[in-house]
Amino acid sequence: MSTYHNPVLLKQSVDDLVTNQDGIYVDCTFGGGGHSQEILDRLSVNGKLYAFDQDLDALNNTIDDERFTLINQNFRFLENSLLMYGVVAVDGVLADLGVSSHQFDEAARGFSTRNNAPLDMRMNVMQSLDAKKVINEYEEEALADIFYYYGELREARKLARDIVHHRKIKSINTTEDLKKLFSFLPPHKVNKFYAQLFQAIRIEVNQELDVLKEMLVQSYNVLKPGGRLVVISYHSLEDRLVKRFLKNGMFEGEPQRDIYGNYAKAFELVKSKAIIPDDKEIEENSRARSAKMRTGIKL
């Protein structure tokens, strides 16, 4: 399991999550099973853990434990999937939103900027939308919006225009085809630029922000009062959504306030600021460097 994915903020997240050893818990992002195994280690024989992962590769990591159930579904179907198992309320929900090390390291998946691979980036290989379709078929304006809002690239309009121009001449089929379009970039900007570009495409392919919103709302619905929601995010787009939802149960706009200016809170924050990995963890696992963990207790 450790070669598949090195779980980030393992002890801190499970410390925050598990408050009832006989409780029912959910791991929304099973991956290599690191967080799930740690949760099971904290539960009694009466406890129960349901884990979600849409990636077929993750099924190979299933844990042989009668307290454990792995559901091969996107966590956007959290509420209905749990209902199928007769579960209507849980004690805690954990979501580690990072792309797994396995997905980055499997060159053919097209997640990494390091390898030449087909433009894919699908977390669920059964879905039809992939990165190749986004790059070669989306309208210029839609591409520009993706690059600007999901990659936070200021030159989004020009990037979209360049891609549309080049694909008229030749289809853009691989990660290397895409990178070659921007070979003029100065060396000191290359890594950050490609990271932002690939992030933007990946978010669109997997509808990650929409899926995150659905998961957060459904987590609130299934949590018992006093139940805990623990989310580990890896970029500002995710963290802003999580932070705002834990604050007032909304993603945009302002909550209704009473005559005194108070509003009904959805969660009580365990800590006012996000928890981040320490230097030792970042040294051992470089992919932890951008992680932020927030925990809310349902009111």
mmCIF file of C-alpha atoms in Angstrom:
data_model
loop_
_atom_site.group_PDB
_atom_site.id
_atom_site.type_symbol
_atom_site.label_atom_id
_atom_site.label_comp_id
_atom_site.label_asym_id
_atom_site.label_seq_id
_atom_site.Cartn_x
_atom_site.Cartn_y
_atom_site.Cartn_z
ATOM 1 C CA MET A 1 0.000 0.000 0.000
ATOM 2 C CA SER A 2 2.788 2.442 0.837
ATOM 3 C CA THR A 3 4.164 2.213 -2.707
ATOM 4 C CA TYR A 4 0.743 3.098 -4.067
ATOM 5 C CA HIS A 5 0.301 6.258 -2.038
ATOM 6 C CA ASN A 6 1.963 7.689 1.033
ATOM 7 C CA PRO A 7 -0.939 9.019 3.138
ATOM 8 C CA VAL A 8 -0.616 12.686 4.029
ATOM 9 C CA LEU A 9 -1.230 13.978 7.575
ATOM 10 C CA LEU A 10 -2.103 10.421 8.561
ATOM 11 C CA LYS A 11 -2.057 10.648 12.346
ATOM 12 C CA GLN A 12 -3.437 14.186 12.522
ATOM 13 C CA SER A 13 -6.391 13.431 10.251
ATOM 14 C CA VAL A 14 -7.416 10.212 11.972
ATOM 15 C CA ASP A 15 -6.918 11.766 15.415
ATOM 16 C CA ASP A 16 -9.433 14.443 14.415
ATOM 17 C CA LEU A 17 -11.785 11.977 12.746
ATOM 18 C CA VAL A 18 -12.242 9.028 15.094
ATOM 19 C CA THR A 19 -13.922 9.937 18.372
ATOM 20 C CA ASN A 20 -16.056 6.809 18.781
ATOM 21 C CA GLN A 21 -14.329 3.437 18.483
ATOM 22 C CA ASP A 22 -17.716 1.773 17.910
ATOM 23 C CA GLY A 23 -18.716 4.295 15.239
ATOM 24 C CA ILE A 24 -19.375 4.253 11.508
ATOM 25 C CA TYR A 25 -16.854 6.114 9.348
ATOM 26 C CA VAL A 26 -16.319 6.967 5.700
ATOM 27 C CA ASP A 27 -13.052 7.337 3.776
ATOM 28 C CA CYS A 28 -14.064 9.129 0.577
ATOM 29 C CA THR A 29 -10.697 8.631 -1.116
ATOM 30 C CA PHE A 30 -9.426 5.101 -0.455
ATOM 31 C CA GLY A 31 -6.459 5.048 -2.864
ATOM 32 C CA GLY A 32 -3.766 2.845 -1.364
ATOM 33 C CA GLY A 33 -5.728 2.352 1.836
ATOM 34 C CA GLY A 34 -3.343 4.118 4.208
ATOM 35 C CA HIS A 35 -5.938 6.299 5.904
ATOM 36 C CA SER A 36 -8.481 3.475 5.905
ATOM 37 C CA GLN A 37 -6.122 1.080 7.667
ATOM 38 C CA GLU A 38 -5.316 3.681 10.292
ATOM 39 C CA ILE A 39 -9.036 4.264 10.888
ATOM 40 C CA LEU A 40 -9.662 0.525 11.258
ATOM 41 C CA ASP A 41 -6.794 0.328 13.755
ATOM 42 C CA ARG A 42 -8.681 2.835 15.927
ATOM 43 C CA LEU A 43 -12.048 1.041 15.751
ATOM 44 C CA SER A 44 -13.385 -1.739 17.963
ATOM 45 C CA VAL A 45 -14.886 -4.950 16.618
ATOM 46 C CA ASN A 46 -18.198 -3.071 16.495
ATOM 47 C CA GLY A 47 -16.907 -0.228 14.329
ATOM 48 C CA LYS A 48 -17.479 0.019 10.594
ATOM 49 C CA LEU A 49 -15.674 1.743 7.731
ATOM 50 C CA TYR A 50 -16.994 2.417 4.221
ATOM 51 C CA ALA A 51 -14.445 3.597 1.664
ATOM 52 C CA PHE A 52 -14.966 5.048 -1.814
ATOM 53 C CA ASP A 53 -12.751 5.014 -4.889
ATOM 54 C CA GLN A 54 -13.752 5.268 -8.544
ATOM 55 C CA ASP A 55 -10.311 4.152 -9.765
ATOM 56 C CA LEU A 56 -10.366 0.457 -10.703
ATOM 57 C CA ASP A 57 -6.683 0.155 -9.747
ATOM 58 C CA ALA A 58 -7.549 0.990 -6.141
ATOM 59 C CA LEU A 59 -9.663 -2.163 -5.869
ATOM 60 C CA ASN A 60 -6.430 -4.154 -5.781
ATOM 61 C CA ASN A 61 -5.684 -2.598 -2.379
ATOM 62 C CA THR A 62 -8.878 -3.691 -0.652
ATOM 63 C CA ILE A 63 -8.504 -4.552 3.042
ATOM 64 C CA ASP A 64 -9.497 -7.996 4.257
ATOM 65 C CA ASP A 65 -11.489 -6.987 7.301
ATOM 66 C CA GLU A 66 -15.152 -7.725 7.973
ATOM 67 C CA ARG A 67 -15.555 -4.193 9.334
ATOM 68 C CA PHE A 68 -14.496 -2.749 5.966
ATOM 69 C CA THR A 69 -16.467 -2.179 2.743
ATOM 70 C CA LEU A 70 -14.904 -0.693 -0.402
ATOM 71 C CA ILE A 71 -17.384 0.964 -2.768
ATOM 72 C CA ASN A 72 -16.217 1.418 -6.382
ATOM 73 C CA GLN A 73 -17.927 4.775 -6.891
ATOM 74 C CA ASN A 74 -17.140 8.451 -7.186
ATOM 75 C CA PHE A 75 -17.710 10.082 -3.805
ATOM 76 C CA ARG A 76 -20.252 12.399 -5.421
ATOM 77 C CA PHE A 77 -22.620 9.431 -4.901
ATOM 78 C CA LEU A 78 -21.811 9.230 -1.185
ATOM 79 C CA GLU A 79 -25.315 9.526 0.237
ATOM 80 C CA ASN A 80 -27.098 7.117 -2.107
ATOM 81 C CA SER A 81 -24.285 4.574 -1.985
ATOM 82 C CA LEU A 82 -24.394 4.467 1.804
ATOM 83 C CA LEU A 83 -28.167 4.075 1.699
ATOM 84 C CA MET A 84 -27.702 0.941 -0.403
ATOM 85 C CA TYR A 85 -25.864 -0.519 2.602
ATOM 86 C CA GLY A 86 -28.556 0.653 5.001
ATOM 87 C CA VAL A 87 -26.421 3.485 6.388
ATOM 88 C CA VAL A 88 -28.223 6.775 7.026
ATOM 89 C CA ALA A 89 -25.917 8.403 9.590
ATOM 90 C CA VAL A 90 -22.193 8.233 10.271
ATOM 91 C CA ASP A 91 -19.772 9.464 12.910
ATOM 92 C CA GLY A 92 -17.141 10.870 10.586
ATOM 93 C CA VAL A 93 -16.138 11.495 6.986
ATOM 94 C CA LEU A 94 -12.562 11.847 5.717
ATOM 95 C CA ALA A 95 -11.553 13.078 2.256
ATOM 96 C CA ASP A 96 -7.939 13.335 1.075
ATOM 97 C CA LEU A 97 -8.415 15.189 -2.212
ATOM 98 C CA GLY A 98 -4.958 14.640 -3.673
ATOM 99 C CA VAL A 99 -4.319 12.676 -6.843
ATOM 100 C CA SER A 100 -2.632 9.485 -5.671
ATOM 101 C CA SER A 101 1.060 8.880 -6.203
ATOM 102 C CA HIS A 102 0.074 5.792 -8.170
ATOM 103 C CA GLN A 103 -1.932 7.846 -10.653
ATOM 104 C CA PHE A 104 0.955 10.270 -11.138
ATOM 105 C CA ASP A 105 3.492 7.476 -11.476
ATOM 106 C CA GLU A 106 1.480 5.436 -13.981
ATOM 107 C CA ALA A 107 2.725 7.188 -17.120
ATOM 108 C CA ALA A 108 -0.103 5.927 -19.329
ATOM 109 C CA ARG A 109 -2.674 7.789 -17.215
ATOM 110 C CA GLY A 110 -1.324 11.137 -18.439
ATOM 111 C CA PHE A 111 -1.468 12.917 -15.065
ATOM 112 C CA SER A 112 2.213 13.717 -14.842
ATOM 113 C CA THR A 113 4.181 16.355 -16.708
ATOM 114 C CA ARG A 114 7.282 14.152 -16.491
ATOM 115 C CA ASN A 115 6.314 11.473 -19.020
ATOM 116 C CA ASN A 116 5.095 11.440 -22.596
ATOM 117 C CA ALA A 117 1.703 9.756 -22.499
ATOM 118 C CA PRO A 118 -1.732 9.940 -24.117
ATOM 119 C CA LEU A 119 -3.743 12.963 -22.988
ATOM 120 C CA ASP A 120 -6.037 11.160 -20.566
ATOM 121 C CA MET A 121 -6.150 12.298 -16.902
ATOM 122 C CA ARG A 122 -9.322 10.337 -16.105
ATOM 123 C CA MET A 123 -9.614 9.139 -12.521
ATOM 124 C CA ASN A 124 -12.412 6.880 -13.728
ATOM 125 C CA VAL A 125 -11.153 5.225 -16.911
ATOM 126 C CA MET A 126 -14.715 4.216 -17.822
ATOM 127 C CA GLN A 127 -15.882 7.794 -18.438
ATOM 128 C CA SER A 128 -15.870 9.217 -21.967
ATOM 129 C CA LEU A 129 -14.449 12.701 -21.301
ATOM 130 C CA ASP A 130 -10.653 12.759 -21.254
ATOM 131 C CA ALA A 131 -7.945 15.399 -21.621
ATOM 132 C CA LYS A 132 -7.570 14.769 -25.351
ATOM 133 C CA LYS A 133 -11.221 15.642 -25.916
ATOM 134 C CA VAL A 134 -10.930 18.787 -23.795
ATOM 135 C CA ILE A 135 -7.850 20.043 -25.652
ATOM 136 C CA ASN A 136 -8.996 19.137 -29.162
ATOM 137 C CA GLU A 137 -12.742 19.757 -29.036
ATOM 138 C CA TYR A 138 -13.535 22.503 -26.512
ATOM 139 C CA GLU A 139 -14.235 25.976 -27.877
ATOM 140 C CA GLU A 140 -11.543 28.602 -27.389
ATOM 141 C CA GLU A 141 -13.558 30.540 -24.809
ATOM 142 C CA ALA A 142 -14.244 27.407 -22.765
ATOM 143 C CA LEU A 143 -10.546 26.494 -22.785
ATOM 144 C CA ALA A 144 -9.597 29.997 -21.685
ATOM 145 C CA ASP A 145 -12.036 29.825 -18.782
ATOM 146 C CA ILE A 146 -10.636 26.457 -17.679
ATOM 147 C CA PHE A 147 -7.058 27.733 -17.741
ATOM 148 C CA TYR A 148 -7.982 30.940 -15.916
ATOM 149 C CA TYR A 149 -10.332 29.601 -13.233
ATOM 150 C CA TYR A 150 -8.877 26.129 -12.643
ATOM 151 C CA GLY A 151 -5.198 26.790 -13.352
ATOM 152 C CA GLU A 152 -5.124 30.456 -12.297
ATOM 153 C CA LEU A 153 -3.092 31.214 -15.422
ATOM 154 C CA ARG A 154 -3.158 34.909 -16.239
ATOM 155 C CA GLU A 155 -2.319 34.316 -19.914
ATOM 156 C CA ALA A 156 -5.315 31.982 -20.324
ATOM 157 C CA ARG A 157 -6.754 33.702 -23.423
ATOM 158 C CA LYS A 158 -3.481 33.478 -25.329
ATOM 159 C CA LEU A 159 -2.952 29.842 -24.310
ATOM 160 C CA ALA A 160 -6.398 28.880 -25.566
ATOM 161 C CA ARG A 161 -5.859 30.766 -28.809
ATOM 162 C CA ASP A 162 -2.509 29.024 -29.413
ATOM 163 C CA ILE A 163 -4.008 25.589 -28.773
ATOM 164 C CA VAL A 164 -6.929 26.171 -31.119
ATOM 165 C CA HIS A 165 -4.545 27.411 -33.819
ATOM 166 C CA HIS A 166 -2.243 24.388 -33.536
ATOM 167 C CA ARG A 167 -4.982 21.766 -33.408
ATOM 168 C CA LYS A 168 -6.302 23.004 -36.750
ATOM 169 C CA ILE A 169 -2.990 21.886 -38.227
ATOM 170 C CA LYS A 170 -2.488 18.698 -36.230
ATOM 171 C CA SER A 171 -4.367 16.944 -33.445
ATOM 172 C CA ILE A 172 -2.824 17.276 -29.966
ATOM 173 C CA ASN A 173 -2.747 13.696 -28.719
ATOM 174 C CA THR A 174 -0.063 13.384 -26.054
ATOM 175 C CA THR A 175 1.301 15.285 -23.087
ATOM 176 C CA GLU A 176 4.453 15.937 -25.111
ATOM 177 C CA ASP A 177 2.412 17.343 -28.012
ATOM 178 C CA LEU A 178 0.845 19.794 -25.574
ATOM 179 C CA LYS A 179 4.113 20.752 -23.901
ATOM 180 C CA LYS A 180 5.822 21.412 -27.243
ATOM 181 C CA LEU A 181 3.363 24.219 -27.921
ATOM 182 C CA PHE A 182 4.929 26.152 -25.058
ATOM 183 C CA SER A 183 8.596 25.239 -25.530
ATOM 184 C CA PHE A 184 9.395 28.960 -25.779
ATOM 185 C CA LEU A 185 8.889 29.425 -22.031
ATOM 186 C CA PRO A 186 11.995 30.400 -20.022
ATOM 187 C CA PRO A 187 13.352 27.439 -17.975
ATOM 188 C CA HIS A 188 12.614 29.028 -14.604
ATOM 189 C CA LYS A 189 8.880 29.209 -15.424
ATOM 190 C CA VAL A 190 8.392 25.811 -17.028
ATOM 191 C CA ASN A 191 7.632 23.606 -14.009
ATOM 192 C CA LYS A 192 5.110 25.927 -12.384
ATOM 193 C CA PHE A 193 3.401 26.651 -15.707
ATOM 194 C CA TYR A 194 2.948 22.984 -16.620
ATOM 195 C CA ALA A 195 1.750 22.162 -13.098
ATOM 196 C CA GLN A 196 -0.966 24.838 -13.373
ATOM 197 C CA LEU A 197 -1.886 23.847 -16.934
ATOM 198 C CA PHE A 198 -2.195 20.137 -16.150
ATOM 199 C CA GLN A 199 -4.114 20.900 -12.955
ATOM 200 C CA ALA A 200 -6.654 22.955 -14.911
ATOM 201 C CA ILE A 201 -7.219 20.210 -17.484
ATOM 202 C CA ARG A 202 -7.431 17.496 -14.824
ATOM 203 C CA ILE A 203 -10.018 19.440 -12.824
ATOM 204 C CA GLU A 204 -12.174 19.825 -15.941
ATOM 205 C CA VAL A 205 -11.844 16.183 -17.006
ATOM 206 C CA ASN A 206 -12.888 14.925 -13.581
ATOM 207 C CA GLN A 207 -15.244 17.803 -12.678
ATOM 208 C CA GLU A 208 -13.343 17.957 -9.408
ATOM 209 C CA LEU A 209 -14.765 21.155 -7.936
ATOM 210 C CA ASP A 210 -18.387 20.229 -8.681
ATOM 211 C CA VAL A 211 -17.784 16.761 -7.249
ATOM 212 C CA LEU A 212 -16.187 18.279 -4.142
ATOM 213 C CA LYS A 213 -19.199 20.513 -3.546
ATOM 214 C CA GLU A 214 -21.569 17.563 -3.860
ATOM 215 C CA MET A 215 -19.480 15.484 -1.470
ATOM 216 C CA LEU A 216 -19.343 18.245 1.149
ATOM 217 C CA VAL A 217 -23.117 18.769 1.101
ATOM 218 C CA GLN A 218 -23.796 15.039 1.275
ATOM 219 C CA SER A 219 -21.276 14.609 4.085
ATOM 220 C CA TYR A 220 -23.192 17.169 6.112
ATOM 221 C CA ASN A 221 -26.412 15.293 5.360
ATOM 222 C CA VAL A 222 -25.113 11.915 6.572
ATOM 223 C CA LEU A 223 -23.134 13.117 9.588
ATOM 224 C CA LYS A 224 -24.686 12.732 12.999
ATOM 225 C CA PRO A 225 -24.739 15.854 15.189
ATOM 226 C CA GLY A 226 -21.257 15.970 16.663
ATOM 227 C CA GLY A 227 -19.898 13.969 13.734
ATOM 228 C CA ARG A 228 -16.685 15.135 12.125
ATOM 229 C CA LEU A 229 -15.749 16.121 8.585
ATOM 230 C CA VAL A 230 -12.006 16.087 7.841
ATOM 231 C CA VAL A 231 -10.785 17.335 4.458
ATOM 232 C CA ILE A 232 -7.218 17.471 3.150
ATOM 233 C CA SER A 233 -6.887 19.731 0.102
ATOM 234 C CA TYR A 234 -3.925 20.505 -2.133
ATOM 235 C CA HIS A 235 -4.622 23.771 -3.912
ATOM 236 C CA SER A 236 -6.342 27.047 -3.136
ATOM 237 C CA LEU A 237 -9.436 26.329 -5.257
ATOM 238 C CA GLU A 238 -10.303 23.300 -3.130
ATOM 239 C CA ASP A 239 -9.294 24.866 0.153
ATOM 240 C CA ARG A 240 -11.465 27.953 -0.408
ATOM 241 C CA LEU A 241 -14.529 25.765 -0.993
ATOM 242 C CA VAL A 242 -13.825 23.635 2.073
ATOM 243 C CA LYS A 243 -13.082 26.628 4.296
ATOM 244 C CA ARG A 244 -16.242 28.453 3.229
ATOM 245 C CA PHE A 245 -18.472 25.387 3.586
ATOM 246 C CA LEU A 246 -17.189 24.609 7.072
ATOM 247 C CA LYS A 247 -17.764 28.232 8.032
ATOM 248 C CA ASN A 248 -21.373 28.657 6.932
ATOM 249 C CA GLY A 249 -22.497 25.658 4.854
ATOM 250 C CA MET A 250 -22.352 27.681 1.622
ATOM 251 C CA PHE A 251 -19.993 28.035 -1.340
ATOM 252 C CA GLU A 252 -20.975 31.528 -2.453
ATOM 253 C CA GLY A 253 -23.107 34.407 -1.288
ATOM 254 C CA GLU A 254 -23.759 35.322 2.311
ATOM 255 C CA PRO A 255 -25.834 33.422 4.890
ATOM 256 C CA GLN A 256 -28.986 34.932 6.323
ATOM 257 C CA ARG A 257 -28.302 36.786 9.541
ATOM 258 C CA ASP A 258 -30.592 37.673 12.417
ATOM 259 C CA ILE A 259 -31.104 41.207 13.701
ATOM 260 C CA TYR A 260 -27.922 40.889 15.755
ATOM 261 C CA GLY A 261 -25.826 39.940 12.725
ATOM 262 C CA ASN A 262 -25.488 36.265 13.685
ATOM 263 C CA TYR A 263 -26.020 33.334 11.326
ATOM 264 C CA ALA A 264 -26.634 29.624 11.824
ATOM 265 C CA LYS A 265 -23.331 27.787 11.551
ATOM 266 C CA ALA A 266 -23.098 24.351 9.965
ATOM 267 C CA PHE A 267 -19.924 23.289 11.761
ATOM 268 C CA GLU A 268 -17.735 24.201 14.675
ATOM 269 C CA LEU A 269 -14.086 24.319 13.565
ATOM 270 C CA VAL A 270 -11.683 22.161 15.557
ATOM 271 C CA LYS A 271 -8.946 24.695 14.774
ATOM 272 C CA SER A 272 -9.389 28.134 13.255
ATOM 273 C CA LYS A 273 -6.428 27.697 10.900
ATOM 274 C CA ALA A 274 -5.626 24.846 8.543
ATOM 275 C CA ILE A 275 -3.201 22.152 9.694
ATOM 276 C CA ILE A 276 -0.193 21.675 7.418
ATOM 277 C CA PRO A 277 2.476 18.932 7.333
ATOM 278 C CA ASP A 278 5.658 19.549 9.286
ATOM 279 C CA ASP A 279 9.087 19.766 7.690
ATOM 280 C CA LYS A 280 9.846 16.109 8.417
ATOM 281 C CA GLU A 281 6.771 14.863 6.552
ATOM 282 C CA ILE A 282 7.443 17.155 3.590
ATOM 283 C CA GLU A 283 11.025 15.904 3.446
ATOM 284 C CA GLU A 284 9.805 12.292 3.402
ATOM 285 C CA ASN A 285 6.920 12.957 1.000
ATOM 286 C CA SER A 286 7.302 15.993 -1.273
ATOM 287 C CA ARG A 287 3.683 15.713 -2.411
ATOM 288 C CA ALA A 288 2.595 16.719 1.096
ATOM 289 C CA ARG A 289 4.075 20.210 0.752
ATOM 290 C CA SER A 290 0.853 21.876 -0.436
ATOM 291 C CA ALA A 291 -1.553 19.964 1.813
ATOM 292 C CA LYS A 292 -3.976 21.755 4.132
ATOM 293 C CA MET A 293 -6.289 19.965 6.527
ATOM 294 C CA ARG A 294 -9.494 21.410 7.992
ATOM 295 C CA THR A 295 -11.851 19.698 10.420
ATOM 296 C CA GLY A 296 -15.425 20.609 11.321
ATOM 297 C CA ILE A 297 -17.806 19.206 13.928
ATOM 298 C CA LYS A 298 -21.434 19.144 12.777
ATOM 299 C CA LEU A 299 -23.651 21.322 14.961
#
